[in-house]
Short mmCIF file of C-alpha atoms in Angstrom, two decimals:
data_model
loop_
_atom_site.label_atom_id
_atom_site.label_comp_id
_atom_site.label_asym_id
_atom_site.label_seq_id
_atom_site.Cartn_x
_atom_site.Cartn_y
_atom_site.Cartn_z
CA MET A 445 9.15 -16.40 1.66
CA SER A 446 8.24 -19.16 4.13
CA LEU A 447 4.68 -17.90 4.37
CA ALA A 448 4.41 -17.91 0.57
CA GLN A 449 5.94 -21.39 0.35
CA VAL A 450 3.54 -22.83 2.92
CA ALA A 451 0.53 -21.16 1.24
CA TYR A 452 1.65 -22.68 -2.06
CA ASN A 453 2.12 -26.16 -0.58
CA LEU A 454 -1.25 -26.04 1.19
CA SER A 455 -2.95 -25.11 -2.10
CA THR A 456 -1.15 -27.45 -4.48
CA ASP A 457 -0.05 -30.47 -2.44
CA ALA A 458 -2.99 -32.52 -1.15
CA ASP A 459 -0.71 -34.78 0.89
CA PHE A 460 0.86 -31.79 2.67
CA ALA A 461 -2.59 -30.23 3.26
CA ALA A 462 -3.85 -33.46 4.83
CA LYS A 463 -0.80 -33.66 7.11
CA TRP A 464 -1.30 -29.98 8.05
CA ASP A 465 -4.90 -30.72 9.06
CA LYS A 466 -3.67 -33.41 11.46
CA ASN A 467 -0.56 -31.68 12.79
CA PRO A 468 0.64 -28.41 11.25
CA GLN A 469 4.02 -28.37 13.00
CA ALA A 470 4.82 -31.92 11.89
CA ALA A 471 3.74 -31.10 8.34
CA LEU A 472 6.06 -28.09 8.30
CA ALA A 473 8.96 -30.08 9.72
CA GLY A 474 8.39 -32.80 7.11
CA LYS A 475 8.95 -30.24 4.35
CA GLY A 476 11.79 -28.50 6.14
CA LEU A 477 9.71 -25.33 6.44
CA LYS A 478 9.55 -22.91 9.35
CA LEU A 479 7.04 -20.20 10.23
CA THR A 480 7.25 -17.58 12.94
CA LYS A 481 4.43 -17.61 15.46
CA GLU A 482 2.99 -14.50 13.86
CA GLU A 483 3.15 -16.05 10.36
CA PHE A 484 1.56 -19.26 11.62
CA ASN A 485 -1.33 -17.41 13.27
CA ALA A 486 -1.85 -15.27 10.17
CA LEU A 487 -1.96 -18.39 7.99
CA VAL A 488 -4.51 -20.10 10.24
CA THR A 489 -6.75 -17.02 10.00
CA GLY A 490 -6.07 -16.86 6.25
CA LEU A 491 -7.23 -20.47 5.86
CA ASN A 492 -10.49 -19.75 7.70
CA GLN A 493 -11.11 -16.65 5.62
CA GLU A 494 -10.26 -18.42 2.38
CA ASN A 495 -13.19 -20.77 2.92
CA ARG A 496 -15.55 -17.90 3.61
CA PHE A 497 -14.50 -15.73 0.65
CA GLU A 498 -14.73 -18.80 -1.63
CA SER A 499 -12.91 -17.30 -4.64
CA LEU A 500 -10.28 -14.72 -5.56
CA SER A 501 -12.84 -12.74 -7.57
CA LYS A 502 -15.05 -12.48 -4.46
CA LEU A 503 -12.06 -11.31 -2.43
CA VAL A 504 -11.32 -8.65 -5.07
CA LEU A 505 -14.93 -7.49 -4.85
CA ALA A 506 -14.92 -7.45 -1.05
CA ALA A 507 -11.69 -5.45 -0.99
CA THR A 508 -13.46 -2.52 -2.66
CA SER A 509 -15.67 -2.16 0.45
CA TRP A 510 -12.62 -1.94 2.75
CA ARG A 511 -11.60 1.44 1.37
CA MET B 282 6.42 38.80 -10.51
CA ASP B 283 3.38 36.77 -9.48
CA ILE B 284 2.47 33.14 -9.97
CA SER B 285 0.21 32.97 -13.00
CA SER B 286 -3.45 32.45 -12.20
CA GLU B 287 -3.61 29.74 -14.85
CA PHE B 288 -0.86 27.76 -13.08
CA SER B 289 -2.53 28.22 -9.69
CA GLU B 290 -5.82 27.02 -11.14
CA LEU B 291 -4.08 24.00 -12.65
CA MET B 292 -2.52 23.12 -9.28
CA TRP B 293 -5.95 23.37 -7.66
CA LEU B 294 -7.45 21.24 -10.41
CA ALA B 295 -4.67 18.71 -9.90
CA LEU B 296 -5.41 18.55 -6.18
CA SER B 297 -9.10 17.97 -6.74
CA LYS B 298 -8.80 15.62 -9.73
CA GLU B 299 -5.66 13.68 -8.92
CA LYS B 300 -7.31 11.77 -6.14
CA GLN B 301 -9.74 10.25 -8.63
CA SER B 302 -6.91 8.39 -10.32
CA SER B 303 -4.96 7.77 -7.18
CA ALA B 304 -3.61 4.34 -6.43
CA ILE B 305 -5.27 4.64 -3.05
CA SER B 306 -8.36 6.47 -4.19
CA GLY B 307 -11.29 6.23 -1.85
CA ASN B 308 -9.10 6.48 1.22
CA GLU B 309 -8.56 10.25 1.21
CA PRO B 310 -10.85 11.11 4.16
CA GLU B 311 -9.11 8.58 6.40
CA MET B 312 -5.71 9.42 4.98
CA ALA B 313 -6.10 13.10 5.78
CA LEU B 314 -7.07 12.25 9.35
CA LEU B 315 -4.04 10.07 10.09
CA PRO B 316 -1.60 12.75 11.35
CA GLY B 317 -4.27 14.40 13.52
CA LEU B 318 -5.55 11.11 14.90
CA CYS B 319 -2.03 9.96 15.76
CA CYS B 320 -1.34 13.31 17.42
CA GLN B 321 -4.53 12.94 19.45
CA ALA B 322 -3.89 9.29 20.27
CA ALA B 323 -0.47 10.31 21.57
CA GLY B 324 -2.13 12.78 23.95
CA GLY B 325 -2.20 16.00 21.92
CA ASP B 326 -4.81 18.01 20.11
CA ALA B 327 -5.63 16.93 16.56
CA SER B 328 -5.41 20.55 15.34
CA TRP B 329 -1.70 20.66 16.18
CA ALA B 330 -1.17 18.44 13.14
CA ASP B 331 -2.98 20.72 10.66
CA ILE B 332 0.22 21.95 9.00
CA VAL B 333 1.72 18.46 8.84
CA THR B 334 -1.50 17.16 7.29
CA ALA B 335 -1.67 19.93 4.67
CA ALA B 336 1.98 19.41 3.69
CA TRP B 337 1.61 15.64 3.61
CA MET B 338 -1.46 15.79 1.35
CA LEU B 339 0.27 18.25 -1.02
CA PHE B 340 3.32 15.98 -1.18
CA TYR B 341 0.99 13.07 -1.79
CA ALA B 342 -0.67 14.80 -4.76
CA ALA B 343 2.72 15.73 -6.22
CA ALA B 344 4.17 12.24 -5.75
CA ASP B 345 1.06 10.67 -7.26
CA ILE B 346 1.44 12.72 -10.44
CA MET B 347 5.11 11.73 -10.72
CA ASP B 348 4.20 8.11 -10.07
CA ASN B 349 1.54 8.14 -12.80
CA ILE B 350 4.00 9.57 -15.32
CA GLU B 351 6.84 7.22 -14.34
CA ASP B 352 4.49 4.22 -14.53
CA LYS B 353 3.16 5.44 -17.91
CA ASP B 354 -0.37 5.23 -16.53
CA VAL B 355 -3.31 6.42 -18.58
CA PRO B 356 -3.27 10.25 -18.12
CA VAL B 357 -5.68 11.84 -15.68
CA SER B 358 -8.27 14.07 -17.36
CA TRP B 359 -6.72 17.39 -16.32
CA TRP B 360 -3.41 16.71 -18.08
CA GLY B 361 -4.57 14.24 -20.71
CA ASP B 362 -4.59 16.89 -23.46
CA SER B 363 -1.58 18.94 -22.43
CA GLY B 364 0.69 15.96 -21.75
CA PRO B 365 3.10 14.82 -19.04
CA ALA B 366 5.33 17.91 -19.29
CA THR B 367 2.48 20.05 -17.98
CA ALA B 368 1.75 17.50 -15.28
CA LEU B 369 5.42 17.57 -14.21
CA SER B 370 5.39 21.36 -13.89
CA VAL B 371 2.29 21.16 -11.71
CA ALA B 372 3.86 18.39 -9.60
CA THR B 373 6.91 20.61 -9.10
CA GLY B 374 4.64 23.45 -7.99
CA LEU B 375 2.91 21.15 -5.54
CA TYR B 376 6.27 19.98 -4.09
CA PHE B 377 7.34 23.55 -3.41
CA SER B 378 3.90 24.42 -2.02
CA ALA B 379 4.17 21.46 0.34
CA THR B 380 7.65 22.53 1.43
CA SER B 381 6.47 26.08 1.98
CA VAL B 382 3.53 24.86 4.08
CA LEU B 383 5.80 22.54 6.08
CA TYR B 384 8.09 25.41 7.08
CA GLN B 385 5.11 27.19 8.63
CA MET B 386 5.60 24.80 11.54
CA GLU B 387 8.46 27.08 12.60
CA ARG B 388 6.03 29.95 13.09
CA LYS B 389 3.49 28.13 15.22
CA GLU B 390 4.12 28.07 18.95
CA VAL B 391 3.05 24.48 19.48
CA THR B 392 5.17 23.06 16.63
CA LYS B 393 8.19 25.36 16.29
CA LYS B 394 10.46 23.41 18.66
CA ILE B 395 9.99 20.07 16.92
CA ALA B 396 9.74 21.59 13.40
CA PRO B 397 13.39 20.93 12.30
CA VAL B 398 13.09 17.23 13.18
CA VAL B 399 9.74 16.81 11.40
CA ILE B 400 10.90 18.71 8.32
CA GLN B 401 14.08 16.64 8.06
CA ASP B 402 12.00 13.48 8.46
CA PHE B 403 9.80 14.55 5.52
CA PHE B 404 12.82 15.03 3.27
CA ASN B 405 14.45 11.77 4.38
CA CYS B 406 11.19 9.96 3.68
CA PHE B 407 11.00 11.38 0.17
CA MET B 408 14.53 10.21 -0.54
CA ILE B 409 13.52 6.70 0.56
CA MET B 410 10.38 6.88 -1.60
CA SER B 411 12.38 8.05 -4.62
CA SER B 412 14.75 5.14 -4.14
CA GLY B 413 11.78 2.75 -3.92
CA GLN B 414 10.30 4.21 -7.08
CA TYR B 415 13.65 3.73 -8.84
CA ASP B 416 13.69 0.05 -7.83
CA ASP B 417 10.07 -0.28 -8.95
CA LEU B 418 11.03 1.02 -12.40
CA ARG B 419 14.16 -1.08 -12.85
CA ILE B 420 12.66 -4.40 -11.70
CA PRO B 421 9.81 -5.33 -14.07
CA GLN B 422 9.13 -8.71 -12.43
CA PRO B 423 10.11 -8.50 -8.76
CA THR B 424 10.46 -11.44 -6.41
CA ILE B 425 8.19 -11.53 -3.36
CA GLU B 426 11.08 -10.23 -1.25
CA GLN B 427 11.74 -7.36 -3.67
CA TYR B 428 8.02 -6.57 -3.77
CA TRP B 429 7.89 -6.05 0.01
CA LYS B 430 11.07 -3.99 -0.02
CA ILE B 431 9.66 -1.68 -2.71
CA ALA B 432 6.20 -1.46 -1.08
CA SER B 433 7.81 -0.61 2.23
CA ALA B 434 9.97 2.12 0.65
CA LYS B 435 7.02 3.65 -1.19
CA SER B 436 3.62 3.24 0.44
CA GLY B 437 4.91 2.05 3.82
CA ALA B 438 7.36 4.93 4.28
CA PHE B 439 4.81 7.52 3.24
CA PHE B 440 2.13 6.42 5.70
CA ALA B 441 4.74 5.88 8.41
CA LEU B 442 5.70 9.54 7.92
CA ALA B 443 2.09 10.72 8.40
CA CYS B 444 1.57 8.79 11.63
CA ARG B 445 5.04 9.40 13.05
CA SER B 446 4.87 13.15 12.32
CA GLY B 447 1.48 13.51 14.02
CA ALA B 448 2.62 11.63 17.11
CA ARG B 449 6.00 13.40 17.17
CA LEU B 450 4.29 16.74 17.85
CA VAL B 451 3.46 15.32 21.28
CA LEU B 452 6.07 12.66 21.93
CA GLY B 453 9.18 14.18 20.42
CA ASP B 454 11.68 11.49 19.48
CA GLY B 455 10.70 8.95 22.13
CA PRO B 456 10.26 5.21 21.46
CA HIS B 457 6.47 5.54 21.27
CA CYS B 458 6.89 7.89 18.31
CA LYS B 459 8.60 5.05 16.39
CA LEU B 460 5.64 2.79 17.18
CA TYR B 461 3.30 5.22 15.45
CA GLY B 462 5.68 5.10 12.49
CA GLN B 463 5.46 1.30 12.50
CA PHE B 464 1.66 1.55 12.66
CA GLY B 465 1.69 3.84 9.61
CA ASN B 466 4.05 1.53 7.74
CA GLN B 467 1.61 -1.38 8.15
CA ILE B 468 -1.30 0.83 7.03
CA GLY B 469 0.67 1.73 3.90
CA LEU B 470 1.39 -1.94 3.17
CA LEU B 471 -2.25 -2.91 3.72
CA LEU B 472 -3.43 -0.20 1.32
CA GLN B 473 -0.88 -1.40 -1.21
CA ILE B 474 -2.33 -4.93 -1.00
CA LEU B 475 -5.81 -3.48 -1.61
CA ASP B 476 -4.52 -1.57 -4.64
CA ASP B 477 -3.00 -4.76 -5.95
CA LEU B 478 -6.27 -6.63 -5.52
CA ASP B 479 -7.89 -3.84 -7.50
CA GLU B 480 -5.34 -4.39 -10.29
CA ILE B 481 -6.61 -7.95 -10.82
CA SER B 482 -10.21 -6.81 -11.18
CA PHE B 483 -9.16 -6.08 -14.81
CA LYS B 484 -11.62 -3.20 -14.92
CA ASN B 485 -9.42 -0.59 -16.65
CA GLN B 486 -11.24 0.76 -19.67
CA LEU B 487 -8.14 2.24 -21.26
CA VAL B 488 -5.34 -0.30 -21.46
CA THR B 489 -1.76 0.48 -22.46
CA PRO B 490 1.32 -1.80 -22.43
CA ALA B 491 2.12 -0.13 -19.10
CA THR B 492 -1.19 -1.37 -17.63
CA VAL B 493 -0.04 -4.96 -18.09
CA GLU B 494 3.47 -4.14 -16.82
CA LYS B 495 1.93 -2.69 -13.66
CA LEU B 496 -0.21 -5.78 -13.27
CA THR B 497 2.87 -7.99 -13.23
CA ARG B 498 4.18 -5.99 -10.25
CA SER B 499 1.00 -6.60 -8.19
CA LEU B 500 1.29 -8.96 -5.24
CA PRO B 501 -1.02 -11.77 -6.50
CA VAL B 502 0.93 -11.92 -9.77
CA VAL B 503 4.34 -11.54 -8.10
CA TYR B 504 3.49 -14.42 -5.76
CA THR B 505 2.18 -16.68 -8.53
CA MET B 506 5.05 -16.00 -10.92
CA GLN B 507 7.55 -16.93 -8.23
CA MET B 508 5.80 -20.08 -7.02
CA VAL B 509 4.44 -21.88 -10.08
CA PRO B 510 6.34 -24.04 -12.61
CA ASP B 511 7.60 -22.39 -15.83
CA GLU B 512 4.79 -23.81 -17.98
CA THR B 513 2.09 -22.27 -15.75
CA LYS B 514 4.09 -19.04 -15.59
CA GLU B 515 4.04 -18.75 -19.38
CA ARG B 516 0.31 -19.47 -19.48
CA LEU B 517 -0.36 -16.80 -16.85
CA LYS B 518 1.65 -14.27 -18.87
CA VAL B 519 -0.52 -14.94 -21.94
CA CYS B 520 -3.71 -14.66 -19.88
CA LEU B 521 -2.60 -11.37 -18.32
CA GLN B 522 -1.81 -9.91 -21.74
CA ASN B 523 -5.40 -10.60 -22.84
CA ALA B 524 -7.25 -10.24 -19.55
CA PHE B 525 -8.41 -6.67 -20.11
CA HIS B 526 -10.28 -7.42 -23.34
CA GLU B 527 -11.16 -11.12 -23.00
CA SER B 528 -13.20 -12.16 -19.99
CA SER B 529 -12.17 -15.80 -20.49
CA ALA B 530 -8.50 -14.81 -20.18
CA ALA B 531 -9.27 -12.82 -17.02
CA LYS B 532 -11.09 -15.81 -15.53
CA GLU B 533 -8.25 -18.16 -16.39
CA ALA B 534 -5.67 -15.79 -14.89
CA LEU B 535 -7.67 -15.61 -11.66
CA ALA B 536 -8.03 -19.39 -11.63
CA ILE B 537 -4.27 -19.90 -12.04
CA MET B 538 -3.55 -17.48 -9.19
CA GLU B 539 -6.20 -19.01 -6.95
CA GLU B 540 -5.04 -22.59 -7.57
CA SER B 541 -1.48 -21.57 -6.74
CA GLY B 542 -2.58 -20.25 -3.32
CA ALA B 543 -2.44 -16.52 -4.08
CA MET B 544 -5.71 -15.92 -2.26
CA LEU B 545 -4.52 -17.73 0.86
CA TYR B 546 -1.20 -15.87 0.74
CA LEU B 547 -2.83 -12.45 0.38
CA LEU B 548 -5.36 -13.10 3.16
CA SER B 549 -2.53 -14.26 5.42
CA GLU B 550 -0.45 -11.18 4.63
CA ILE B 551 -3.45 -8.91 5.27
CA GLU B 552 -3.93 -10.60 8.64
CA ARG B 553 -0.21 -10.43 9.50
CA ASN B 554 0.03 -6.73 8.68
CA LYS B 555 -3.20 -5.93 10.55
CA LYS B 556 -1.87 -7.70 13.64
CA LEU B 557 1.44 -5.81 13.44
CA ALA B 558 -0.42 -2.49 13.07
CA LEU B 559 -2.67 -3.18 16.06
CA ASP B 560 0.26 -4.39 18.17
CA SER B 561 2.10 -1.14 17.45
CA LEU B 562 -0.91 0.90 18.56
CA THR B 563 -1.26 -1.12 21.76
CA ARG B 564 2.44 -0.78 22.57
CA ALA B 565 2.24 2.95 21.87
CA GLU B 566 -0.54 3.15 24.49
CA ALA B 567 -2.75 5.07 22.07
CA THR B 568 -5.48 6.90 23.93
CA SER B 569 -9.15 7.00 22.95
CA PRO B 570 -11.22 8.11 21.17
CA ALA B 571 -8.51 8.56 18.51
CA GLY B 572 -6.96 5.19 19.37
CA GLU B 573 -10.32 3.48 18.85
CA ILE B 574 -10.83 5.19 15.49
CA LEU B 575 -7.37 4.09 14.33
CA THR B 576 -8.08 0.55 15.55
CA SER B 577 -11.41 0.36 13.71
CA TYR B 578 -9.76 1.68 10.55
CA VAL B 579 -7.34 -1.27 10.64
CA GLU B 580 -9.99 -3.80 11.58
CA LYS B 581 -12.24 -3.01 8.63
CA LEU B 582 -9.42 -3.98 6.25
CA GLY B 583 -9.85 -7.63 5.45
CA ALA B 584 -13.20 -7.94 7.23
CA LEU B 585 -15.60 -10.49 5.84
CA PRO B 586 -18.45 -9.01 3.78
#
């Protein structure tokens, strides 16, 4: 649930996203959220990939080639 | 008395056609290799897992038919005219065929010692999957936590069984055998995420009320419904109802999910599950070339185009 909550905050709360860009751990602490190391690393990779896939429809399309 | 040729032909037809409608269609070649590759990666010969693979694929075909009927999916061509009762009888035949094949392990020198453990594991796994299917049916709009529990009991358990059984032929009940099971569980979860992404492509040509119900149990929708405010939730519901016949509704549904962070969440979960799968393989000390093939199979999931 934490991973989902952080993904939601990063996508809908510009203030939180800006704080995350400066200091992710402080941003999490400010919201009272915690991520495991593995969740944190996955989210960082997810953020990089989100920029490269650009949209959910492109991700859906790309997923067909992973089969 | 013999098995009727018509019934045998129908079972064969089911095996060849069912995969076209399968929730994980397109993955069959890799799927069928999993027990053998795990056996080889654990230090054995891939052929030792032939019986396990045959039984697992037969069980898969049977379970897929049951799943389609329970989910009220659009019927597959081979049983579309004759109805779900015929499909159920064929699924039953496939279950018993799978069981019969599985017991052949007791006759093969290389597998007979471990056969009772593997066979019991198959039956335990199917009890877990049945329980997961029951939860899937009784919870129309699961929470994220419930989603993962159900996915783990269904897809995760089934792929864990394939990998664990293959490795068990070499490793017995040692700790490394469990690691192959964990690897398989992550593969099952990753394939479930891909299926769920496919659900939101809204490409079904035949849409029933069950199509929309299934959509609401897909991870992007489960995530969004749990995270967004009530007003957005209601709007998403309307969009999903119309998404299959109105491209504007489909676009709006995707936009709502994207703006709520569904894409970021799914990409993060894909990455997390990939990492867990690869860690399990490393800890299991999987040997190459099978270990490399299993690794590359995981790495291609979620790769950038």
